[in-house]
Tab-separated table of C-alpha atoms in Angstrom:
chain	number	residue	atom	x	y	z
A	1	MET	CA	-8.274	40.510	33.092
A	2	ARG	CA	-6.479	38.672	35.953
A	3	VAL	CA	-6.301	35.157	35.550
A	4	GLY	CA	-5.364	32.389	38.319
A	5	VAL	CA	-2.587	30.004	37.978
A	6	GLY	CA	-6.023	27.049	37.435
A	7	GLY	CA	-7.070	29.341	34.710
A	8	ALA	CA	-3.613	29.517	33.218
A	9	LEU	CA	-3.202	26.056	33.343
A	10	ALA	CA	-6.594	25.143	31.886
A	11	VAL	CA	-6.002	27.283	28.931
A	12	ALA	CA	-2.363	26.052	28.603
A	13	LEU	CA	-3.873	22.381	28.341
A	14	ALA	CA	-6.383	23.155	26.169
A	15	LEU	CA	-3.829	24.357	23.888
A	16	LEU	CA	-1.696	21.395	24.366
A	17	LEU	CA	-4.303	19.088	23.457
A	18	ALA	CA	-5.860	21.044	20.357
A	19	CYS	CA	-1.628	20.514	18.898
A	20	ALA	CA	-1.895	16.752	19.717
A	21	CYS	CA	-5.146	16.324	18.298
A	22	THR	CA	-3.844	18.088	14.517
A	23	ASP	CA	-2.562	15.543	12.029
A	24	PRO	CA	-0.314	17.767	9.647
A	25	VAL	CA	-0.238	15.133	7.271
A	26	HIS	CA	-4.145	15.150	7.027
A	27	SER	CA	-4.230	18.749	7.168
A	28	ASP	CA	-2.137	19.271	4.332
A	29	ARG	CA	-3.916	16.673	2.633
A	30	VAL	CA	-7.251	18.676	3.014
A	31	ASP	CA	-5.880	21.863	1.803
A	32	ALA	CA	-4.269	20.181	-1.297
A	33	LEU	CA	-7.726	19.740	-2.411
A	34	GLY	CA	-8.724	23.445	-2.997
A	35	GLY	CA	-11.783	25.157	-3.208
A	36	GLU	CA	-15.346	23.707	-4.680
A	37	LEU	CA	-15.817	23.652	-8.596
A	38	PRO	CA	-17.468	27.058	-9.561
A	39	GLY	CA	-20.977	27.021	-9.467
A	40	THR	CA	-20.997	24.349	-6.401
A	41	HIS	CA	-21.551	23.887	-2.858
A	42	PRO	CA	-20.750	20.819	-0.560
A	43	GLY	CA	-23.650	18.036	-0.834
A	44	PRO	CA	-23.496	15.239	-2.557
A	45	ASP	CA	-22.734	15.966	-5.917
A	46	HIS	CA	-19.770	18.449	-4.783
A	47	ARG	CA	-15.807	17.884	-5.840
A	48	PRO	CA	-16.333	14.945	-8.518
A	49	GLY	CA	-13.313	12.848	-9.050
A	50	GLN	CA	-11.651	13.975	-5.716
A	51	PRO	CA	-10.288	11.621	-3.207
A	52	CYS	CA	-13.817	12.082	-0.800
A	53	THR	CA	-12.877	10.163	2.113
A	54	TYR	CA	-10.181	12.219	2.847
A	55	CYS	CA	-12.296	14.641	4.260
A	56	HIS	CA	-15.661	12.463	4.739
A	57	GLY	CA	-13.130	9.553	6.292
A	58	GLY	CA	-13.663	10.230	9.852
A	59	GLN	CA	-11.072	12.839	10.536
A	60	GLY	CA	-13.266	15.867	9.244
A	61	PRO	CA	-13.614	18.198	8.434
A	62	ALA	CA	-16.649	16.987	6.576
A	63	GLY	CA	-19.569	14.456	7.085
A	64	PRO	CA	-21.063	11.808	6.543
A	65	VAL	CA	-18.444	9.571	7.098
A	66	PHE	CA	-18.066	7.434	3.870
A	67	ASP	CA	-16.526	4.090	3.965
A	68	LEU	CA	-15.905	3.898	0.495
A	69	ALA	CA	-16.889	6.402	-2.391
A	70	GLY	CA	-15.499	7.601	-5.878
A	71	THR	CA	-16.736	9.442	-8.960
A	72	VAL	CA	-17.425	7.564	-12.607
A	73	PHE	CA	-16.655	9.956	-15.481
A	74	LEU	CA	-17.506	9.363	-19.215
A	75	GLU	CA	-14.173	10.158	-20.567
A	76	PRO	CA	-10.731	10.029	-19.158
A	77	LEU	CA	-10.438	13.460	-19.706
A	78	GLY	CA	-12.323	16.374	-20.390
A	79	ASP	CA	-15.863	17.552	-18.763
A	80	ALA	CA	-15.095	17.879	-14.683
A	81	PHE	CA	-18.472	16.328	-13.793
A	82	GLY	CA	-19.057	12.973	-13.834
A	83	VAL	CA	-22.297	10.483	-15.547
A	84	GLU	CA	-25.719	10.342	-13.495
A	85	GLY	CA	-26.720	6.600	-13.551
A	86	ALA	CA	-24.026	4.441	-13.533
A	87	GLU	CA	-23.595	1.485	-11.420
A	88	VAL	CA	-20.798	0.427	-9.185
A	89	GLU	CA	-20.502	-3.399	-8.191
A	90	LEU	CA	-17.686	-4.214	-5.322
A	91	MET	CA	-17.371	-8.154	-4.680
A	92	ASP	CA	-15.337	-9.424	-1.546
A	93	ARG	CA	-13.218	-12.807	-1.318
A	94	THR	CA	-16.300	-14.396	0.045
A	95	GLY	CA	-18.313	-13.412	-2.968
A	96	LYS	CA	-20.429	-10.642	-1.319
A	97	ILE	CA	-21.422	-8.234	-3.684
A	98	VAL	CA	-22.800	-4.618	-2.565
A	99	GLY	CA	-23.599	-1.881	-5.528
A	100	ALA	CA	-24.323	1.692	-5.592
A	101	GLY	CA	-25.013	4.128	-8.290
A	102	THR	CA	-24.046	7.430	-9.455
A	103	ASN	CA	-25.737	10.527	-9.226
A	104	ARG	CA	-25.642	13.525	-11.371
A	105	SER	CA	-22.100	14.848	-10.989
A	106	GLY	CA	-20.861	10.957	-11.077
A	107	ASN	CA	-20.452	10.740	-7.225
A	108	PHE	CA	-21.385	7.737	-5.951
A	109	PHE	CA	-20.410	6.378	-2.164
A	110	PHE	CA	-21.599	4.159	0.847
A	111	ARG	CA	-21.843	5.823	3.957
A	112	ASP	CA	-20.199	4.489	6.913
A	113	GLY	CA	-21.580	0.609	7.661
A	114	GLU	CA	-23.155	0.210	4.325
A	115	LEU	CA	-20.313	-1.583	2.639
A	116	GLY	CA	-19.843	-4.639	4.791
A	117	LEU	CA	-17.185	-5.906	3.015
A	118	GLU	CA	-13.848	-7.130	3.536
A	119	PHE	CA	-10.910	-5.854	1.704
A	120	PRO	CA	-9.636	-6.659	-1.248
A	121	LEU	CA	-12.264	-6.072	-3.381
A	122	ARG	CA	-12.874	-6.638	-7.259
A	123	THR	CA	-14.934	-3.657	-8.855
A	124	ARG	CA	-16.807	-3.135	-12.043
A	125	ILE	CA	-18.935	-0.635	-13.330
A	126	ARG	CA	-21.358	-0.209	-16.438
A	127	TYR	CA	-23.348	2.263	-17.687
A	128	GLY	CA	-26.431	3.017	-19.779
A	129	GLY	CA	-27.320	-1.175	-19.580
A	130	GLY	CA	-23.756	-1.681	-21.575
A	131	ASP	CA	-21.610	-4.641	-20.442
A	132	PHE	CA	-19.742	-4.143	-16.783
A	133	ILE	CA	-16.082	-3.301	-17.028
A	134	GLU	CA	-14.024	-4.936	-14.708
A	135	MET	CA	-11.030	-2.810	-12.890
A	136	THR	CA	-8.029	-4.623	-13.311
A	137	THR	CA	-6.315	-4.628	-9.952
A	138	PRO	CA	-8.637	-4.967	-6.784
A	139	ILE	CA	-8.838	-2.180	-4.044
A	140	PHE	CA	-6.448	-3.616	-1.373
A	141	ARG	CA	-7.440	-0.464	1.171
A	142	ALA	CA	-8.205	2.570	-0.309
A	143	ARG	CA	-11.691	3.917	0.250
A	144	SER	CA	-11.160	6.805	-2.016
A	145	CYS	CA	-11.107	6.047	-5.597
A	146	GLY	CA	-9.964	9.337	-6.330
A	147	GLU	CA	-6.551	8.086	-4.143
A	148	CYS	CA	-5.426	6.127	-7.100
A	149	HIS	CA	-7.376	7.732	-10.257
A	150	SER	CA	-6.049	10.938	-10.950
A	151	GLY	CA	-4.774	10.769	-13.945
A	152	ALA	CA	-2.780	8.414	-15.873
A	153	GLY	CA	0.878	8.592	-14.938
A	154	PRO	CA	3.630	6.281	-13.113
A	155	ASP	CA	2.046	6.442	-9.947
A	156	SER	CA	-1.886	7.264	-10.701
A	157	VAL	CA	-4.110	5.498	-12.941
A	158	PRO	CA	-6.709	7.521	-15.094
A	159	ARG	CA	-9.954	8.736	-13.574
A	160	ILE	CA	-12.700	5.912	-13.843
A	161	PHE	CA	-14.737	6.150	-16.781
A	162	VAL	CA	-17.161	4.623	-19.399
A	163	GLN	CA	-16.891	5.582	-22.628
A	164	GLY	CA	-17.114	3.118	-25.096
A	165	THR	CA	-20.461	1.799	-23.722
A	166	PRO	CA	-23.801	2.827	-24.622
B	1	MET	CA	50.760	-3.986	40.091
B	2	THR	CA	47.752	-3.945	42.417
B	3	ARG	CA	44.675	-5.246	42.054
B	4	LEU	CA	43.279	-1.792	41.703
B	5	SER	CA	45.688	-1.143	38.724
B	6	ARG	CA	44.815	-4.214	37.350
B	7	PHE	CA	41.134	-3.651	37.335
B	8	LEU	CA	41.832	-0.157	35.650
B	9	TRP	CA	44.019	-1.476	32.561
B	10	VAL	CA	41.189	-4.050	31.881
B	11	VAL	CA	38.482	-1.056	32.199
B	12	LEU	CA	40.444	1.283	29.972
B	13	VAL	CA	41.378	-1.070	27.326
B	14	GLY	CA	37.830	-2.561	27.543
B	15	ALA	CA	36.381	1.186	26.899
B	16	SER	CA	38.953	2.233	24.341
B	17	SER	CA	37.668	-0.649	22.177
B	18	ALA	CA	34.361	-0.363	22.664
B	19	CYS	CA	34.496	2.924	21.981
B	20	SER	CA	36.502	3.040	18.480
B	21	PRO	CA	34.723	3.607	15.395
B	22	PRO	CA	34.693	1.087	12.336
B	23	GLU	CA	37.489	1.577	9.955
B	24	LYS	CA	37.026	4.122	7.478
B	25	ASP	CA	36.584	2.052	4.648
B	26	ALA	CA	34.814	-0.641	6.424
B	27	ARG	CA	32.191	-2.774	4.776
B	28	GLU	CA	29.789	-5.831	5.851
B	29	THR	CA	29.111	-8.541	3.254
B	30	PHE	CA	25.293	-9.886	3.959
B	31	ARG	CA	24.069	-13.005	1.961
B	32	THR	CA	21.013	-12.620	-0.020
B	33	PRO	CA	18.868	-15.347	-1.837
B	34	ASP	CA	19.751	-15.161	-5.842
B	35	GLU	CA	18.916	-12.549	-7.982
B	36	ALA	CA	18.018	-14.474	-10.748
B	37	ASP	CA	15.443	-16.312	-9.328
B	38	PHE	CA	12.874	-13.387	-8.357
B	39	ALA	CA	11.035	-12.222	-10.857
B	40	ARG	CA	8.694	-15.206	-10.263
B	41	VAL	CA	8.709	-14.163	-6.696
B	42	SER	CA	8.302	-10.328	-7.758
B	43	ALA	CA	5.316	-11.417	-9.491
B	44	VAL	CA	3.990	-12.376	-6.562
B	45	LEU	CA	4.537	-9.603	-4.408
B	46	GLU	CA	3.195	-7.079	-7.648
B	47	ALA	CA	-0.217	-9.257	-7.583
B	48	ARG	CA	-0.390	-8.914	-3.540
B	49	CYS	CA	1.360	-6.270	-2.102
B	50	GLY	CA	1.993	-3.391	-4.800
B	51	SER	CA	-1.169	-1.787	-5.862
B	52	LEU	CA	-0.773	1.826	-5.632
B	53	ASP	CA	-2.849	2.277	-2.423
B	54	CYS	CA	-0.187	-0.432	-1.017
B	55	HIS	CA	3.375	-0.904	-1.674
B	56	GLY	CA	2.694	0.603	-4.610
B	57	GLN	CA	4.188	4.243	-3.734
B	58	MET	CA	7.547	6.249	-3.732
B	59	GLY	CA	7.266	6.350	-0.046
B	60	ARG	CA	7.358	2.960	1.084
B	61	SER	CA	10.353	0.982	2.564
B	62	LEU	CA	9.309	-1.634	0.883
B	63	ARG	CA	8.305	-0.956	-2.500
B	64	ILE	CA	7.291	-2.298	-5.458
B	65	PHE	CA	7.014	-1.708	-8.711
B	66	GLY	CA	5.025	-3.465	-11.161
B	67	ARG	CA	2.778	-2.908	-14.353
B	68	ASN	CA	-0.419	-2.339	-12.543
B	69	GLY	CA	0.770	-0.604	-9.733
B	70	LEU	CA	3.864	1.911	-9.218
B	71	ARG	CA	6.306	2.382	-12.924
B	72	ALA	CA	10.294	3.274	-11.896
B	73	SER	CA	10.435	5.104	-15.094
B	74	ARG	CA	8.364	8.689	-15.861
B	75	ASP	CA	7.620	7.545	-19.117
B	76	ASP	CA	5.417	4.355	-18.103
B	77	VAL	CA	2.074	4.701	-17.078
B	78	SER	CA	0.577	2.139	-14.605
B	79	GLY	CA	-2.160	-0.399	-15.894
B	80	ALA	CA	-2.744	-3.147	-17.617
B	81	ASP	CA	-4.778	-1.156	-20.589
B	82	ALA	CA	-1.803	1.091	-21.694
B	83	GLY	CA	1.012	0.143	-19.493
B	84	VAL	CA	3.991	-2.243	-20.712
B	85	PRO	CA	4.972	-5.211	-18.411
B	86	THR	CA	6.515	-4.938	-15.763
B	87	ARG	CA	10.397	-4.061	-16.636
B	88	PRO	CA	13.436	-6.427	-15.624
B	89	GLU	CA	14.784	-2.839	-13.975
B	90	GLU	CA	11.824	-2.920	-11.965
B	91	GLU	CA	11.574	-6.618	-11.001
B	92	LEU	CA	15.876	-6.045	-9.655
B	93	ALA	CA	14.202	-2.449	-7.649
B	94	ASN	CA	11.762	-4.665	-6.132
B	95	TYR	CA	14.840	-7.382	-5.292
B	96	ALA	CA	16.721	-4.525	-4.023
B	97	SER	CA	13.775	-3.343	-1.992
B	98	VAL	CA	12.906	-7.062	-0.185
B	99	VAL	CA	16.442	-7.719	0.668
B	100	ALA	CA	17.615	-4.132	1.850
B	101	ILE	CA	14.787	-3.794	4.855
B	102	GLU	CA	16.373	-6.331	7.137
B	103	PRO	CA	19.896	-7.045	5.689
B	104	GLU	CA	21.490	-8.693	8.857
B	105	ILE	CA	18.442	-10.900	9.609
B	106	LEU	CA	17.931	-11.965	5.859
B	107	ASP	CA	21.501	-12.928	5.718
B	108	ARG	CA	20.999	-15.315	8.544
B	109	VAL	CA	17.915	-17.066	7.576
B	110	VAL	CA	19.713	-17.666	4.098
B	111	VAL	CA	22.577	-18.960	5.606
B	112	GLU	CA	20.657	-21.378	7.529
B	113	GLY	CA	18.863	-22.393	4.531
B	114	GLY	CA	15.750	-20.559	4.764
B	115	LYS	CA	15.055	-21.605	8.439
B	116	SER	CA	12.284	-19.879	10.643
B	117	PRO	CA	11.474	-17.209	7.763
B	118	GLU	CA	9.017	-15.465	9.776
B	119	ARG	CA	12.209	-14.148	11.871
B	120	LEU	CA	11.897	-11.429	8.851
B	121	THR	CA	9.269	-8.677	9.468
B	122	LEU	CA	8.162	-9.123	5.768
B	123	VAL	CA	6.899	-12.440	6.499
B	124	ARG	CA	5.260	-11.760	9.633
B	125	LYS	CA	3.332	-8.809	8.076
B	126	ALA	CA	2.435	-10.833	4.731
B	127	ARG	CA	0.973	-13.766	7.046
B	128	GLY	CA	-0.753	-11.536	8.974
B	129	SER	CA	1.016	-12.963	12.540
B	130	GLU	CA	2.123	-8.958	13.379
B	131	HIS	CA	-0.104	-6.337	12.551
B	132	HIS	CA	-0.015	-5.174	9.034
B	133	LYS	CA	-2.187	-1.733	7.870
B	134	GLY	CA	-3.009	-3.717	4.624
B	135	GLY	CA	-4.020	-6.967	6.899
B	136	ARG	CA	-3.216	-10.411	5.496
B	137	ALA	CA	-1.586	-10.898	2.295
B	138	TRP	CA	-0.955	-14.674	2.170
B	139	GLU	CA	-1.795	-17.458	4.674
B	140	GLU	CA	1.244	-19.370	5.896
B	141	GLY	CA	2.023	-22.548	3.884
B	142	GLY	CA	-0.012	-20.978	1.167
B	143	ALA	CA	0.958	-20.665	-2.479
B	144	ALA	CA	2.547	-17.379	-2.069
B	145	ASP	CA	4.154	-17.706	1.283
B	146	ARG	CA	5.127	-21.276	0.016
B	147	CYS	CA	6.851	-19.006	-3.510
B	148	PHE	CA	8.071	-16.227	-1.013
B	149	VAL	CA	9.838	-19.201	1.694
B	150	SER	CA	11.139	-21.274	-1.042
B	151	TRP	CA	13.205	-18.287	-2.647
B	152	LEU	CA	14.690	-17.446	0.920
B	153	ARG	CA	15.502	-21.445	0.721
B	154	GLY	CA	17.663	-21.086	-2.716
B	155	LYS	CA	14.989	-22.940	-5.310
B	156	VAL	CA	12.240	-21.033	-6.282
B	157	ASP	CA	8.675	-23.574	-6.091
B	158	THR	CA	7.671	-22.204	-9.365
B	159	ALA	CA	4.483	-23.435	-9.133
B	160	ALA	CA	3.814	-22.118	-5.977
B	161	CYS	CA	4.571	-18.582	-7.404
B	162	GLU	CA	2.402	-19.209	-10.387
B	163	GLN	CA	-0.288	-20.179	-8.055
B	164	GLY	CA	0.599	-17.275	-5.786
B	165	LYS	CA	-0.392	-14.521	-8.056
B	166	GLU	CA	-3.601	-15.420	-7.926
B	167	LEU	CA	-5.946	-13.191	-5.434
B	168	GLY	CA	-8.240	-16.416	-4.965
B	169	PHE	CA	-11.674	-14.377	-5.796
B	170	LEU	CA	-14.573	-16.150	-6.964
B	171	PRO	CA	-16.137	-15.499	-10.325
B	172	TRP	CA	-18.835	-12.485	-10.700
B	173	PRO	CA	-21.856	-14.076	-10.802
């Protein structure tokens, strides 16, 4: 096959653009998430507890894009899947509140444009008709709960859980 | 000595001094605001800047430790429920982080009694007058701003610092 100068330039330009558009930090984060849990497939129930917007944040590789997303668990440790039916509420400094419920794997999410709040955000959760439990500190800019709620430690906090409520 | 040779001597002397390295043990001294009064300022920074999703991260040049954010010791955990209060060594680390960002500029601000604090990038970003990914951390002239600026001036406004820790959310309905 003979490729002319124009063709060679086009290929070189395409390769250059492909390289230029790859964010290695983002790629590494996505790769570090690993595979799906056994028996699960991509969808609203998958990857509970993981930082959802690493993939659903607009840089890919997954869609739809979420404004904010997370998972509510029954306990700080244990079951890999969260609880269904937990209520999550977020409020900004103007007092505007939006809410979401968790699905069968404990996941909740606000799709692109659904959140409509200005950071920072106060957050509270409730499960089974119990009292709301408020998060101690506001969310300043993270759009995935799993970014910080990845386990108790010096640089992370336990996953979100509702143990102690009915 | 001709005019040309005089000129060459001047160039030679000038060039040699411009290229001379600093002394091996040379040290530059910068003045900083008082460390003793920083705890109140640190509390404001912890509340407004030091969450785990912002400056409560090890990779930040402005790195803020605190009870509800990043902990300095591997033995401490983050969070009000299980975490011990912010330790004095964490406040000291916060102090070191703040004064080490722009020591030359901070020196000038301190020497001039806190005049024009907006020379500091930290102040500009916190006020939102310079792009800041986390948005505006405090308003110019607000309690948190007055707390920080008062520390730069050498006399911490305790009331402003207490007020500045509060983020101004409305109560839940």
